CSV table of C-alpha atoms and ligand atoms in Angstrom, one decimal:
chain,number,residue,atom,x,y,z
A,623,MET,CA,-37.8,-13.2,10.9
A,624,LYS,CA,-34.7,-14.7,9.2
A,625,THR,CA,-31.5,-15.1,11.1
A,626,ALA,CA,-28.1,-14.5,9.4
A,627,LEU,CA,-24.6,-15.2,10.7
A,628,ILE,CA,-21.8,-13.2,9.2
A,629,THR,CA,-18.2,-14.1,9.8
A,630,GLY,CA,-15.9,-11.1,9.2
A,631,ILE,CA,-18.5,-8.7,10.2
A,632,THR,CA,-15.9,-6.0,11.2
A,633,GLY,CA,-14.6,-5.9,7.7
A,634,GLN,CA,-15.6,-3.7,4.7
A,635,ASP,CA,-18.0,-6.2,3.2
A,636,GLY,CA,-19.3,-7.5,6.6
A,637,SER,CA,-20.3,-4.1,7.8
A,638,PHE,CA,-22.1,-3.2,4.5
A,639,LEU,CA,-23.8,-6.6,4.5
A,640,ALA,CA,-24.9,-6.2,8.2
A,641,GLU,CA,-26.5,-2.9,7.3
A,642,PHE,CA,-28.2,-4.4,4.3
A,643,LEU,CA,-29.6,-7.4,6.2
A,644,LEU,CA,-30.8,-5.3,9.1
A,645,GLU,CA,-32.7,-3.1,6.6
A,646,LYS,CA,-34.3,-6.3,5.2
A,647,GLY,CA,-35.5,-7.1,8.8
A,648,TYR,CA,-33.0,-9.9,9.5
A,649,ASP,CA,-31.8,-10.8,12.9
A,650,VAL,CA,-28.0,-10.3,12.3
A,651,HIS,CA,-25.3,-12.1,14.2
A,652,GLY,CA,-21.6,-11.6,13.6
A,653,THR,CA,-18.4,-13.2,14.8
A,654,ILE,CA,-15.5,-11.1,16.0
A,655,ARG,CA,-12.1,-12.3,17.2
A,656,ARG,CA,-10.8,-11.6,20.7
A,657,SER,CA,-8.2,-8.8,20.5
A,658,SER,CA,-6.8,-6.1,22.7
A,659,VAL,CA,-7.0,-3.8,19.8
A,660,ASP,CA,-10.3,-2.3,19.0
A,661,TYR,CA,-11.2,-3.0,15.3
A,662,ARG,CA,-15.0,-2.5,15.5
A,663,GLU,CA,-14.9,1.0,13.9
A,664,ARG,CA,-16.9,-0.1,10.8
A,665,ILE,CA,-19.8,-1.6,12.9
A,666,ALA,CA,-19.7,0.8,15.9
A,667,HIS,CA,-22.9,2.5,14.6
A,668,LEU,CA,-24.8,-0.8,14.6
A,669,GLU,CA,-24.0,-1.9,18.2
A,670,GLY,CA,-27.1,-1.4,20.4
A,671,HIS,CA,-29.5,-2.2,17.5
A,672,SER,CA,-32.0,-4.8,18.9
A,673,ASN,CA,-31.4,-7.2,16.0
A,674,PHE,CA,-27.6,-6.9,16.0
A,675,HIS,CA,-25.6,-9.4,18.0
A,676,LEU,CA,-21.9,-10.2,18.3
A,677,HIS,CA,-20.2,-13.4,19.3
A,678,TYR,CA,-16.5,-14.2,19.8
A,679,ALA,CA,-15.3,-16.9,17.4
A,680,ASP,CA,-12.3,-17.5,15.1
A,681,LEU,CA,-12.2,-19.4,11.9
A,682,ALA,CA,-9.0,-21.0,13.1
A,683,ASP,CA,-10.8,-22.5,16.1
A,684,SER,CA,-13.4,-25.1,15.1
A,685,MET,CA,-14.8,-25.3,18.7
A,686,SER,CA,-15.7,-21.6,18.6
A,687,ILE,CA,-17.4,-22.0,15.2
A,688,LEU,CA,-19.4,-25.0,16.3
A,689,GLN,CA,-20.5,-23.2,19.4
A,690,VAL,CA,-21.7,-20.1,17.6
A,691,VAL,CA,-23.5,-22.1,14.9
A,692,LYS,CA,-25.2,-24.2,17.5
A,693,LYS,CA,-26.3,-21.2,19.5
A,694,VAL,CA,-27.5,-19.0,16.6
A,695,ARG,CA,-28.9,-21.8,14.3
A,696,PRO,CA,-28.9,-19.4,11.4
A,697,ASN,CA,-30.9,-19.6,8.2
A,698,GLU,CA,-28.1,-18.0,6.2
A,699,ILE,CA,-24.3,-17.9,6.9
A,700,TYR,CA,-22.1,-15.5,5.0
A,701,ASN,CA,-18.5,-16.6,5.4
A,702,LEU,CA,-16.6,-13.4,4.8
A,703,ALA,CA,-13.8,-13.8,7.3
A,704,ALA,CA,-10.4,-14.3,5.8
A,705,GLN,CA,-6.8,-13.3,5.7
A,706,SER,CA,-7.6,-11.2,2.6
A,707,HIS,CA,-4.4,-9.5,1.7
A,708,VAL,CA,-2.7,-11.2,-1.2
A,709,GLN,CA,0.8,-9.8,-0.5
A,710,VAL,CA,0.5,-10.8,3.2
A,711,SER,CA,-0.2,-14.3,2.1
A,712,PHE,CA,3.4,-14.7,0.9
A,713,ASP,CA,4.7,-13.8,4.4
A,714,SER,CA,2.0,-15.8,6.3
A,715,PRO,CA,1.1,-18.7,4.0
A,716,GLU,CA,0.3,-21.2,6.7
A,717,PHE,CA,-2.0,-18.9,8.6
A,718,THR,CA,-3.7,-17.9,5.3
A,719,ALA,CA,-4.3,-21.6,4.5
A,720,ASP,CA,-5.7,-22.3,8.0
A,721,VAL,CA,-8.2,-19.5,7.8
A,722,ASP,CA,-9.0,-19.2,4.1
A,723,ALA,CA,-9.0,-22.9,3.3
A,724,THR,CA,-9.6,-25.1,6.4
A,725,GLY,CA,-11.8,-22.3,7.9
A,726,VAL,CA,-14.4,-22.9,5.2
A,727,LEU,CA,-14.4,-26.6,6.0
A,728,ARG,CA,-15.0,-25.7,9.7
A,729,ILE,CA,-18.1,-23.7,8.8
A,730,LEU,CA,-19.5,-26.4,6.5
A,731,GLU,CA,-18.9,-29.1,9.2
A,732,ALA,CA,-20.4,-27.0,11.9
A,733,VAL,CA,-23.6,-26.8,9.9
A,734,ARG,CA,-23.6,-30.5,9.4
A,735,GLN,CA,-22.8,-31.3,13.0
A,736,CYS,CA,-25.7,-29.1,14.1
A,737,ASP,CA,-28.1,-30.9,11.7
A,738,LEU,CA,-28.8,-27.7,9.8
A,739,THR,CA,-28.0,-29.0,6.3
A,740,ASP,CA,-31.6,-28.6,5.2
A,741,THR,CA,-32.4,-25.3,6.7
A,742,CYS,CA,-29.1,-23.2,6.5
A,743,ARG,CA,-27.8,-21.7,3.3
A,744,ILE,CA,-24.1,-20.8,3.1
A,745,TYR,CA,-22.4,-18.1,1.1
A,746,GLN,CA,-18.7,-18.4,0.6
A,747,ALA,CA,-16.6,-15.3,-0.2
A,748,SER,CA,-14.6,-16.6,-3.2
A,749,THR,CA,-12.4,-14.4,-5.4
A,750,SER,CA,-11.3,-13.5,-8.9
A,751,GLU,CA,-7.8,-14.4,-7.6
A,752,LEU,CA,-8.7,-18.0,-8.5
A,753,TYR,CA,-8.1,-17.0,-12.1
A,754,GLY,CA,-4.7,-15.7,-11.2
A,755,LYS,CA,-2.3,-16.2,-14.1
A,756,VAL,CA,-5.3,-15.8,-16.4
A,757,GLU,CA,-6.1,-18.3,-19.1
A,758,GLU,CA,-8.9,-16.2,-20.7
A,759,VAL,CA,-10.0,-12.6,-20.8
A,760,PRO,CA,-12.6,-11.7,-19.6
A,761,GLN,CA,-13.2,-14.3,-17.0
A,762,ASN,CA,-16.6,-16.1,-16.4
A,763,GLU,CA,-17.9,-19.1,-14.4
A,764,GLN,CA,-16.4,-21.5,-17.0
A,765,THR,CA,-12.9,-19.9,-17.1
A,766,PRO,CA,-10.2,-22.4,-15.8
A,767,PHE,CA,-8.5,-21.4,-12.5
A,768,HIS,CA,-4.8,-20.8,-12.2
A,769,PRO,CA,-4.2,-19.5,-8.7
A,770,TYR,CA,-1.0,-17.4,-8.4
A,771,SER,CA,-0.5,-16.7,-4.7
A,772,PRO,CA,-0.8,-18.6,-1.4
A,773,TYR,CA,-4.0,-16.6,-0.8
A,774,ALA,CA,-5.5,-17.8,-4.1
A,775,VAL,CA,-4.4,-21.4,-3.5
A,776,ALA,CA,-6.1,-21.4,-0.1
A,777,LYS,CA,-9.3,-19.8,-1.6
A,778,LEU,CA,-9.3,-22.5,-4.3
A,779,TYR,CA,-9.7,-25.1,-1.6
A,780,GLY,CA,-12.6,-23.1,-0.1
A,781,TYR,CA,-14.2,-23.0,-3.6
A,782,TRP,CA,-13.9,-26.8,-4.1
A,783,ILE,CA,-14.9,-27.8,-0.6
A,784,VAL,CA,-18.1,-25.8,-1.0
A,785,LYS,CA,-18.9,-27.5,-4.3
A,786,GLU,CA,-18.1,-30.9,-2.7
A,787,TYR,CA,-20.5,-30.3,0.2
A,788,ARG,CA,-23.1,-29.1,-2.2
A,789,GLU,CA,-22.9,-32.4,-4.2
A,790,ALA,CA,-22.2,-34.8,-1.4
A,791,TYR,CA,-24.7,-33.6,1.2
A,792,ARG,CA,-27.0,-31.6,-1.0
A,793,MET,CA,-26.3,-28.5,1.0
A,794,PHE,CA,-27.3,-25.0,-0.3
A,795,CYS,CA,-23.8,-23.6,-0.3
A,796,CYS,CA,-22.5,-21.3,-3.0
A,797,SER,CA,-19.4,-19.3,-3.9
A,798,GLY,CA,-19.6,-15.7,-5.1
A,799,ILE,CA,-16.5,-15.2,-7.3
A,800,LEU,CA,-16.1,-11.5,-6.5
A,801,PHE,CA,-13.7,-9.3,-8.4
A,802,ASN,CA,-12.0,-6.4,-6.5
A,803,HIS,CA,-14.6,-4.4,-4.7
A,804,GLU,CA,-13.7,-1.2,-2.9
A,805,SER,CA,-15.2,1.6,-0.9
A,806,GLU,CA,-14.5,4.4,1.6
A,807,ARG,CA,-14.3,1.5,4.2
A,808,ARG,CA,-11.5,-0.4,2.4
A,809,GLY,CA,-8.4,-1.2,4.4
A,810,GLU,CA,-5.6,1.3,3.9
A,811,THR,CA,-3.1,-1.1,2.5
A,812,PHE,CA,-5.1,-2.2,-0.5
A,813,VAL,CA,-4.1,-0.2,-3.6
A,814,THR,CA,-7.2,1.8,-4.2
A,815,ARG,CA,-7.5,3.1,-0.6
A,816,LYS,CA,-3.8,3.7,-0.4
A,817,ILE,CA,-4.1,5.9,-3.5
A,818,THR,CA,-7.2,7.9,-2.4
A,819,LEU,CA,-5.8,8.5,1.1
A,820,ALA,CA,-2.4,9.6,-0.3
A,821,ALA,CA,-4.1,11.9,-2.9
A,822,ALA,CA,-6.1,13.5,-0.1
A,823,ARG,CA,-3.0,13.9,2.1
A,824,ILE,CA,-0.9,15.3,-0.7
A,825,ALA,CA,-3.6,17.8,-1.7
A,826,GLN,CA,-3.8,19.0,1.9
A,827,GLY,CA,0.0,19.2,2.5
A,828,LYS,CA,0.2,16.2,4.8
A,829,GLN,CA,2.3,13.9,2.6
A,830,ASP,CA,4.9,14.5,-0.2
A,831,LYS,CA,4.9,11.3,-2.2
A,832,LEU,CA,3.1,8.1,-2.8
A,833,TYR,CA,5.1,4.8,-3.4
A,834,LEU,CA,3.4,2.0,-5.3
A,835,GLY,CA,4.3,-1.3,-6.9
A,836,ASN,CA,3.1,-2.5,-10.3
A,837,LEU,CA,1.3,0.4,-12.0
A,838,SER,CA,0.3,-1.6,-15.0
A,839,SER,CA,-1.7,-4.1,-13.1
A,840,LEU,CA,-5.3,-4.3,-14.4
A,841,ARG,CA,-8.3,-4.8,-12.3
A,842,ASP,CA,-12.1,-4.9,-12.5
A,843,TRP,CA,-13.0,-2.6,-9.6
A,844,GLY,CA,-16.6,-2.3,-8.3
A,845,TYR,CA,-18.3,-0.7,-5.3
A,846,ALA,CA,-18.5,-3.1,-2.2
A,847,LYS,CA,-21.9,-1.8,-1.2
A,848,ASP,CA,-23.4,-3.0,-4.5
A,849,TYR,CA,-21.6,-6.4,-4.2
A,850,VAL,CA,-23.1,-7.3,-0.8
A,851,GLU,CA,-26.6,-7.1,-2.4
A,852,CYS,CA,-25.4,-9.8,-4.8
A,853,MET,CA,-24.2,-12.0,-2.0
A,854,TRP,CA,-27.8,-12.0,-0.6
A,855,LEU,CA,-29.3,-12.6,-4.1
A,856,ILE,CA,-27.1,-15.7,-4.5
A,857,LEU,CA,-28.7,-17.2,-1.4
A,858,GLN,CA,-32.2,-16.2,-2.4
A,859,ASN,CA,-31.9,-18.0,-5.8
A,860,ASP,CA,-34.0,-21.2,-6.3
A,861,LYS,CA,-30.8,-23.3,-6.9
A,862,PRO,CA,-27.4,-23.3,-5.3
A,863,GLU,CA,-24.9,-22.0,-7.9
A,864,ASP,CA,-21.7,-20.1,-8.1
A,865,PHE,CA,-21.6,-16.6,-9.7
A,866,VAL,CA,-19.0,-14.2,-11.0
A,867,ILE,CA,-19.6,-10.7,-9.6
A,868,ALA,CA,-17.8,-7.9,-11.4
A,869,THR,CA,-18.5,-4.7,-13.3
A,870,GLY,CA,-17.3,-5.9,-16.7
A,871,GLU,CA,-14.9,-2.9,-17.0
A,872,GLN,CA,-11.1,-3.0,-16.6
A,873,HIS,CA,-8.7,-0.2,-15.5
A,874,SER,CA,-5.0,-0.1,-14.5
A,875,VAL,CA,-3.5,1.0,-11.2
A,876,ARG,CA,-2.0,4.0,-13.1
A,877,GLU,CA,-5.5,5.0,-14.4
A,878,PHE,CA,-6.9,4.8,-10.8
A,879,CYS,CA,-4.1,7.0,-9.6
A,880,GLN,CA,-4.7,9.6,-12.3
A,881,LEU,CA,-8.4,9.8,-11.7
A,882,ALA,CA,-8.0,10.0,-7.9
A,883,PHE,CA,-5.5,12.8,-8.2
A,884,HIS,CA,-7.7,14.6,-10.7
A,885,HIS,CA,-10.5,14.6,-8.1
A,886,VAL,CA,-8.3,16.5,-5.6
A,887,GLY,CA,-7.3,19.0,-8.3
A,888,ILE,CA,-3.9,17.5,-9.4
A,889,GLU,CA,-3.3,16.4,-13.0
A,890,LEU,CA,-0.7,13.7,-13.1
A,891,ARG,CA,1.5,12.8,-16.1
A,892,PHE,CA,3.3,9.4,-16.0
A,893,GLU,CA,6.9,9.2,-17.4
A,894,GLY,CA,9.5,6.4,-17.6
A,895,GLU,CA,9.1,2.7,-17.3
A,896,GLY,CA,9.2,-0.1,-14.7
A,897,GLU,CA,10.9,0.9,-11.5
A,898,ASN,CA,11.8,4.3,-13.1
A,899,GLU,CA,8.2,5.3,-13.9
A,900,LYS,CA,7.1,8.5,-12.1
A,901,GLY,CA,3.8,10.4,-11.7
A,902,ILE,CA,4.5,14.1,-12.1
A,903,ASP,CA,2.3,17.0,-11.2
A,904,VAL,CA,1.7,18.7,-14.6
A,905,LYS,CA,1.4,22.1,-13.0
A,906,THR,CA,4.4,22.2,-10.6
A,907,GLY,CA,6.6,19.5,-12.1
A,908,ASN,CA,6.9,17.8,-8.7
A,909,VAL,CA,7.2,14.0,-8.6
A,910,LEU,CA,4.2,12.8,-6.5
A,911,VAL,CA,4.2,9.1,-7.4
A,912,GLU,CA,7.2,6.7,-7.5
A,913,VAL,CA,7.6,3.0,-7.9
A,914,SER,CA,9.1,0.9,-5.0
A,915,PRO,CA,9.9,-2.7,-5.6
A,916,ASP,CA,8.9,-3.3,-2.0
A,917,PHE,CA,5.4,-3.5,-3.3
A,918,TYR,CA,6.1,-6.0,-6.0
A,919,ARG,CA,4.8,-9.5,-5.4
A,920,PRO,CA,6.8,-12.8,-6.0
A,921,THR,CA,4.0,-13.6,-8.5
A,922,ASP,CA,1.4,-11.0,-9.4
A,923,VAL,CA,-2.0,-11.3,-11.0
A,924,VAL,CA,-2.1,-8.6,-13.7
A,925,ASN,CA,-5.1,-9.0,-15.9
A,926,LEU,CA,-8.4,-9.4,-14.1
A,927,TRP,CA,-11.6,-8.6,-15.9
A,928,GLY,CA,-14.9,-10.2,-15.0
A,929,ASP,CA,-17.9,-11.1,-17.1
A,930,PRO,CA,-21.0,-10.6,-14.9
A,931,SER,CA,-23.5,-11.8,-17.5
A,932,LYS,CA,-24.8,-14.7,-15.5
A,933,ALA,CA,-25.5,-12.6,-12.3
A,934,LYS,CA,-27.2,-10.0,-14.5
A,935,ARG,CA,-29.3,-12.5,-16.3
A,936,GLU,CA,-30.2,-14.9,-13.5
A,937,LEU,CA,-30.2,-12.7,-10.4
A,938,GLY,CA,-31.3,-9.5,-12.0
A,939,TRP,CA,-28.2,-7.7,-10.5
A,940,ASN,CA,-27.0,-4.5,-12.0
A,941,PRO,CA,-23.2,-4.5,-12.3
A,942,GLN,CA,-22.9,-0.9,-13.3
A,943,LYS,CA,-25.0,0.7,-10.5
A,944,THR,CA,-21.9,2.6,-9.3
A,945,THR,CA,-19.5,3.5,-12.2
A,946,PHE,CA,-15.7,3.5,-11.9
A,947,GLU,CA,-15.7,7.3,-11.9
A,948,GLN,CA,-18.3,7.4,-9.1
A,949,LEU,CA,-16.4,4.9,-7.1
A,950,VAL,CA,-13.1,6.8,-7.3
A,951,GLN,CA,-15.0,10.1,-6.5
A,952,LEU,CA,-16.7,8.7,-3.4
A,953,MET,CA,-13.5,7.3,-2.0
A,954,VAL,CA,-11.6,10.5,-2.6
A,955,ASP,CA,-14.4,12.6,-1.1
A,956,ALA,CA,-14.4,10.4,2.1
A,957,ASP,CA,-10.6,10.6,2.4
A,958,MET,CA,-10.5,14.4,1.8
A,959,ALA,CA,-13.0,14.8,4.7
A,960,LYS,CA,-11.1,12.4,6.9
A,961,VAL,CA,-7.8,14.2,6.3
A,962,ALA,CA,-9.5,17.6,6.9
A,963,VAL,CA,-10.9,16.4,10.2
A,964,GLU,CA,-7.4,15.1,11.3
A,965,ARG,CA,-5.9,18.4,10.4
A,966,ALA,CA,-8.6,20.3,12.4
A,967,GLY,CA,-7.8,18.0,15.4
A,968,GLU,CA,-4.1,18.7,15.1
A,969,ARG,CA,-4.8,22.4,15.1
A,970,VAL,CA,-6.9,22.2,18.2
A,971,ARG,CA,-4.2,20.1,20.0
A,972,MET,CA,-1.5,22.6,18.9
A,973,ASN,CA,-3.6,25.6,20.2
A,974,LEU,CA,-4.3,23.8,23.4
A,975,ALA,CA,-0.6,23.0,24.0
A,976,GLU,CA,0.2,26.7,23.4
A,977,TYR,CA,-2.6,27.9,25.7
A,978,LEU,CA,-1.4,25.5,28.4
A,979,GLU,CA,2.1,26.7,28.1
A,980,LYS,CA,1.1,30.4,28.3
A,981,GLY,CA,-1.2,29.7,31.2
A,982,ILE,CA,-4.2,30.9,29.2
A,983,VAL,CA,-6.0,27.6,30.1
A,984,LYS,CA,-5.1,25.4,33.1
B,1200,LIG,O1,-3.8,-5.0,-5.3
B,1200,LIG,C1,-1.1,-3.8,-7.4
B,1200,LIG,C2,-0.9,-5.2,-6.9
B,1200,LIG,O2,-3.8,-5.3,-2.8
B,1200,LIG,C3,-4.3,-4.8,-6.6
B,1200,LIG,C4,-8.3,-8.5,-2.1
B,1200,LIG,O3,-9.5,-7.9,-1.7
B,1200,LIG,O4,-9.0,-8.3,-4.4
B,1200,LIG,C5,-8.0,-7.9,-3.5
B,1200,LIG,O5,-6.7,-8.4,-3.9
B,1200,LIG,C6,-3.2,-4.7,-7.6
B,1200,LIG,C7,-2.1,-5.8,-7.5
B,1200,LIG,O6,-5.8,-6.1,-4.2
B,1200,LIG,C8,0.4,-1.6,-5.0
B,1200,LIG,O7,0.3,-5.7,-7.3
B,1200,LIG,C9,0.5,-1.8,-7.1
B,1200,LIG,O8,-1.8,-6.3,-8.8
B,1200,LIG,O9,-5.5,-3.7,-3.9
B,1200,LIG,P1,-4.7,-5.0,-4.0
B,1200,LIG,P2,-5.7,-7.6,-4.8
B,1200,LIG,O10,-4.3,-8.2,-4.6
B,1200,LIG,O11,-6.2,-7.5,-6.2
B,1200,LIG,C10,-9.2,-9.7,-4.6
B,1200,LIG,C11,-10.4,-9.9,-5.4
B,1200,LIG,C12,-9.2,-10.4,-3.3
B,1200,LIG,O12,-9.9,-11.5,-3.2
B,1200,LIG,C13,-8.3,-10.0,-2.2
B,1200,LIG,O13,-8.8,-10.5,-0.9
B,1200,LIG,O14,-2.5,-3.5,-7.4
B,1200,LIG,N1,-0.4,-2.8,-6.6
B,1200,LIG,N2,1.0,-1.1,-6.1
B,1200,LIG,C14,-0.4,-2.6,-5.3
B,1200,LIG,N3,-1.1,-3.3,-4.4
B,1200,LIG,C15,-1.0,-2.8,-3.1
B,1200,LIG,N4,-1.7,-3.5,-2.1
B,1200,LIG,N5,-0.1,-1.8,-2.7
B,1200,LIG,C16,0.6,-1.2,-3.6
B,1200,LIG,O15,1.4,-0.2,-3.3
């Protein structure tokens, strides 16, 4: 039985990867950070599984990383933990650098210190943000990097230190250069989930308007569940190499918005430009989407489009397993159900409050 260690197991990718590896028969260990707030929602259904184990550790704390690597002695490490929000990295650049850059070094060194260099393979969650202010479209493994946020600069260090350890110590460590990957488990402040949740709330009368930043930004959006398979394939390869993981298709934030609203039965027409652009409900004439400069970034990456040919050819991975339309649909469906459940809960609470007041229930 193989043993895997996943940092960032409570996140979108970590939870999908844990499910995937458990199904493959792995013994799965994950690191979580100590916190008074419960953030284990995405993995709650896995707790209690005999091959699923959690450990307290923090990428900002080398002792804790060393301890967990020493205890678990994994065959594979998936380093998915990160401060992953690009906009947040402008407000917390030092923390982002500590976790997203030095954190990678801490993992690599822990493996070395524990004498696991020959037996432990390491996957590093790298990112299309490395291409930043893009120098070529679409982007592949040869495209020059031009990081364009504190997040991307930190991730660039992670990419290079992995390459350095691979060459200096012959370690099997690789970076997956993943383009945006989304799902019903995506955090609510990333643009796709912000849109699908708002579309569901607006359709069910729980929200009036959605405020967004740059509507013209272009992304290559894939389904996170398909991408975790590729992380695993990268570590099963006969040689340690870096791969671009993307769908090979590009869409704008505006298009994502139109499709998400379409799935809840609202047709949107966009009018105006820049800060004055608005998304209008074709049927009612109501303005449902507006631009707020609060969501603009000091430097924004606006033209990401990945070329997954190498992953397709060498790993046999299918980049189009879930189409863009299917992705938007599944996210909207999940948020429609979530909002419906919240509304039902509200009605129960309102009825209960009324019954208590009238003395119908005590
Ligand atoms: O923004 C624009 C925003 O925050 C996408 C992370 O997983 O993928 C993710 O980074 C685009 C940007 O993701 C809003 O300006 C417009 O151009 O969903 P996002 P991201 O920055 O691309 C990469 C691959 C990673 O590695 C990261 O960890 O959408 N945008 N209006 C907006 N973005 C947000 N968040 N909110 C808005 O209201």
